[in-house]
Amino acid sequence: MGLKPILVLTIVLILSILTIFNVHPRYRYFSFFDKIMSYDLGYSAPSDFNGKSYELLLKILINSPSILLSNIKGYPDRPVLDRIDLDLKFLDYQKILQDKKEAISREILVSPSDVKGRIRYKGKNYKANIRLKGDLAQHWRSKYRMSLRISLKGKNTLLGYKKFSVHKPSARQHPYDQVFQSLIRRAGNLAPDHTYAKIFMNGASWGIMNIEEHMSKEMLEKQKRKEALILRFGNEERWAYRMGSNNPYADYRLSDVVLNQNVYGGKKYLQQELYRKWMSYIAKQRLLQDDSSLYDIDSYSRALFLSIIWNSTHTLAPGNSRQYFNPYTLKLEPITTDQGAFNDLSVEKRYSLTSDIYKQIVITEKYKNYLYKNFNVIADVISHIDEDLNYYQSYFPLDNVVDSSVVKENLKLIRSNLDFYLLPQEDDSNKSYDSTVIDMLPDESQADEFPVHIYARHFDNGVIDLYNLLPEKVKVSNLLLDNQAIDFKPIEISGYEPNAYTPISVDTEFKGIFDGRLSVETEYKGNLRVYHITPTHLTEGISNPILNETRTSYPFLKNEGNNNWLIKEGEWHLDEPLLIDGSLTIAAGAHIYFSENAYIIIKGGSLRAMGEVNNKIKFKPKERSWKGLYVLDSRNPSVLEHVVIKGASETEHDLLKLTSGVTFYKSDVVLSNVEILGSQAEDALNIVSSKFTIKNTTINESKSDGFDSDFSSGEILNSNFSNIKGDAVDFSGSQVQINNVKIENVHDKGVSVGESSEVYVSNSFIKNVGVGIASKDGSQTMATNVTINSYQLHAAMTYIKKDIFDSPILKLVNCTVEGKANDYISQNGTFMTVDNKEIASEKIDVKSLYQKSVMKK
């Protein structure tokens, strides 16, 4: 037993040494490292051996007894490591290796090839697109453990990921990046998930590698966000230029983070007008360097504070962070990635504000006003650092133990002087992306190396905005459509001014969408270049209604001071949108009649609509419908009592497009004796990321769903849902108690529980529905003393619609069912019991279910 590990270790060392002689001299020691690390020696990276090959060899030899003992005994405290096989055809694998070879030659990876591959995991085969990834050599320095980007085809996911990257652990700073991102997710921010697996490439072991989730709608959904744009500011072109230049020019605006933005999945998403509107709005707002309204101050503050405690802002740099556009707030939120090791703040301050976003937000009043609140959120999550460190380090038990006391001491130091560490100081740079002074102009040799001279943006009204990337005049000699020159009079554009983004605008006949079809030919010091424009930006419908100010001229609206507003009793007509920046109280007996495009938005404050039994508050359309009620970001609960809301459609206006007629986002609410009637929206009522109580409430005659709870918690008591053409109540990522509820005449599901929700239904009555209760996608549902009568499909179902979630559970206790013989159906891999008796599972074609049955949307 003991000889086998010794023999294996000896062979490993011999083979590893022999293989390095076939590698480019500069990368021989890299190949040695990576070959050694493809074997499970209990270590995560060569960095534990100070990065020198002879020290690695010496360390392994010295520690061979513990390595051998560990291999014999195993690692009982290590999490389960799955095996993932990546299979590429010979020619496709050669493309990956050719990209690696070119990256080594250039010292940076540029435009890697996508190849088709197959992934084998737990007996299943997945088709995927695979490519080499990573800007720098640590990702592709040898053929043994290359970093890869993998995108699964179809609707498949693996480990819960639709898109993910494979790295050697050191390429993701194990365990520092993993722990930082776990902590920032605990704080409510967005960040990719990390795990580990045993990777095999075409049958050859690459050892234990890090799996990092990539940007996708699935990532957003698991982290309780609605699908929307994800962007990156800047690009790698500046890196490639500097790597390939003999004398790079410092003041070259190539890859400028204010101008350049990349939309993830742009080819798909920009086919939708709303997504293109969002992109156009973001690009426009980014040019306003003194306007922070685009950014969610709280989430950026949290990312900044944890980075300062870490004493490293590497994760905040534009190349490492992504940006999520929240469709409820119409603001960006950071998605942090690629954080480094933490550093002792008492020894040296190592963090700096390298991103223009953070330079803008730290001087805002909101940043200062909520500094203590957001700092305390981060201070609280630091208490989990040892838990997260121990978990990630358990994958590599022989690594040196990382001491979290550095972070804890940094926290104490910062807490003792918050203003000094968290507020801008004189030595902190609050300048824009550019320097304030141009030291010198490009010389002839530098001019010869510039890949492009300008950045250009095309608009659907035919205008092209031209931005000079150089501080000296550039000649625009031609415009091209589909690479063919058109009739164009050459112009010159002046060099850029530091800290300014002022374009030269050119009118053209190219009106509409021209993604990727237009180019601009330029000349600078005798050098001709072509800049390709994509995508087209929109000029109409990109206003942000949430930024509007409260109008004081309405006769029914009274300013009561301190951002508190009152709508008085009486009959009032609202012919245009009303935005309340603050809190709104509506007096009993107020009847508001809305024109078709009118709505009410309340931001930053609560709604108190306190009607009476015989003096109700009413919201009604003048004709068929109006555009609803929206309350967002309220720090105090809203209360609606004895209120009638009739004929509301989706709240839509330019950038804002909600799915419901009544929406509460991050705004706790109590609804008591409320009637929501004749909804024309996808959801009559939608409560998102909030706490709620709904009691004695009626939702009737809804065009689609009745009540939709997303990522919320609360209770529904003594309420009625009837005559609904979608689901009566629908839950995603929510924890809800339902008691004494009547659901009747519902086309789809009476109670729909999904996306890892926990719902308890008791003492309720469900009649004449498509499906009584459905528990799906990792949800846990308990129904007690529930009567289900007259269903079309099944009384109760469990199934998996989205395989990024675990198996659902449904337990029915003392329930009465009257309908067809086939009352219950449980898909293979799910779990249902009726009075503690398990229902046998069977195969269900979920896709067909949603295409042909009562569930069809």
mmCIF file of N, CA and C in Angstrom, residues 18 55 83 146 158 198 283 290 333 357 433 452 539 554 615 649 705 711 729 731 783 785 820 826:
data_model
loop_
_atom_site.group_PDB
_atom_site.id
_atom_site.type_symbol
_atom_site.label_atom_id
_atom_site.label_comp_id
_atom_site.label_asym_id
_atom_site.label_seq_id
_atom_site.Cartn_x
_atom_site.Cartn_y
_atom_site.Cartn_z
ATOM 1 N N LEU A 18 11.221 15.710 -17.516
ATOM 2 C CA LEU A 18 11.485 15.407 -18.920
ATOM 3 C C LEU A 18 10.653 16.271 -19.861
ATOM 4 N N GLU A 55 12.776 25.108 -5.910
ATOM 5 C CA GLU A 55 12.171 25.142 -4.578
ATOM 6 C C GLU A 55 10.929 24.270 -4.526
ATOM 7 N N ARG A 83 -15.741 15.067 -11.391
ATOM 8 C CA ARG A 83 -14.894 14.980 -12.589
ATOM 9 C C ARG A 83 -15.646 15.569 -13.775
ATOM 10 N N MET A 146 -4.564 25.207 -18.932
ATOM 11 C CA MET A 146 -4.927 26.482 -19.543
ATOM 12 C C MET A 146 -6.276 26.970 -19.013
ATOM 13 N N LEU A 158 -24.485 23.269 -16.141
ATOM 14 C CA LEU A 158 -23.615 22.293 -15.492
ATOM 15 C C LEU A 158 -23.127 22.915 -14.189
ATOM 16 N N LYS A 198 -12.310 18.270 -10.791
ATOM 17 C CA LYS A 198 -11.192 17.597 -11.452
ATOM 18 C C LYS A 198 -11.422 17.677 -12.960
ATOM 19 N N ALA A 283 -24.618 54.788 -22.190
ATOM 20 C CA ALA A 283 -23.512 55.423 -22.921
ATOM 21 C C ALA A 283 -23.592 56.943 -22.828
ATOM 22 N N ASP A 290 -19.776 64.561 -14.095
ATOM 23 C CA ASP A 290 -20.171 65.181 -12.835
ATOM 24 C C ASP A 290 -21.573 64.757 -12.398
ATOM 25 N N GLU A 333 -25.240 48.582 -11.054
ATOM 26 C CA GLU A 333 -24.696 47.975 -9.848
ATOM 27 C C GLU A 333 -23.424 47.219 -10.241
ATOM 28 N N ILE A 357 -15.918 55.593 -11.801
ATOM 29 C CA ILE A 357 -17.200 55.486 -11.096
ATOM 30 C C ILE A 357 -17.024 55.817 -9.619
ATOM 31 N N TYR A 433 -10.730 60.000 -15.875
ATOM 32 C CA TYR A 433 -9.877 58.919 -16.373
ATOM 33 C C TYR A 433 -8.563 59.467 -16.926
ATOM 34 N N VAL A 452 -5.864 52.662 -34.005
ATOM 35 C CA VAL A 452 -6.954 53.527 -34.461
ATOM 36 C C VAL A 452 -6.696 54.925 -33.931
ATOM 37 N N THR A 539 -31.920 57.508 -30.153
ATOM 38 C CA THR A 539 -32.030 58.908 -29.728
ATOM 39 C C THR A 539 -33.375 59.221 -29.073
ATOM 40 N N TYR A 554 -50.000 70.684 -9.210
ATOM 41 C CA TYR A 554 -51.267 69.971 -9.195
ATOM 42 C C TYR A 554 -52.159 70.532 -8.080
ATOM 43 N N ASN A 615 -65.590 55.064 2.930
ATOM 44 C CA ASN A 615 -64.954 56.225 2.283
ATOM 45 C C ASN A 615 -63.616 55.773 1.681
ATOM 46 N N SER A 649 -52.517 48.919 -16.058
ATOM 47 C CA SER A 649 -51.656 48.149 -16.961
ATOM 48 C C SER A 649 -50.210 48.297 -16.502
ATOM 49 N N ASP A 705 -51.287 37.076 -14.561
ATOM 50 C CA ASP A 705 -51.108 36.600 -13.196
ATOM 51 C C ASP A 705 -51.752 37.557 -12.189
ATOM 52 N N PHE A 711 -38.327 37.317 -4.686
ATOM 53 C CA PHE A 711 -37.251 37.531 -3.708
ATOM 54 C C PHE A 711 -37.756 38.281 -2.474
ATOM 55 N N VAL A 729 -51.266 33.023 -7.583
ATOM 56 C CA VAL A 729 -50.133 33.536 -6.808
ATOM 57 C C VAL A 729 -48.876 32.810 -7.273
ATOM 58 N N PHE A 731 -44.533 32.586 -6.869
ATOM 59 C CA PHE A 731 -43.438 32.931 -5.975
ATOM 60 C C PHE A 731 -42.092 32.539 -6.584
ATOM 61 N N ALA A 783 -48.450 22.052 2.154
ATOM 62 C CA ALA A 783 -49.880 22.391 2.114
ATOM 63 C C ALA A 783 -50.609 21.569 3.165
ATOM 64 N N ASN A 785 -54.422 21.113 5.201
ATOM 65 C CA ASN A 785 -55.859 21.446 5.233
ATOM 66 C C ASN A 785 -56.257 22.325 4.050
ATOM 67 N N LYS A 820 -59.919 14.637 -11.216
ATOM 68 C CA LYS A 820 -59.604 13.462 -12.009
ATOM 69 C C LYS A 820 -58.891 12.417 -11.160
ATOM 70 N N SER A 826 -45.356 13.662 -10.094
ATOM 71 C CA SER A 826 -44.040 14.061 -9.607
ATOM 72 C C SER A 826 -42.989 13.642 -10.623
#
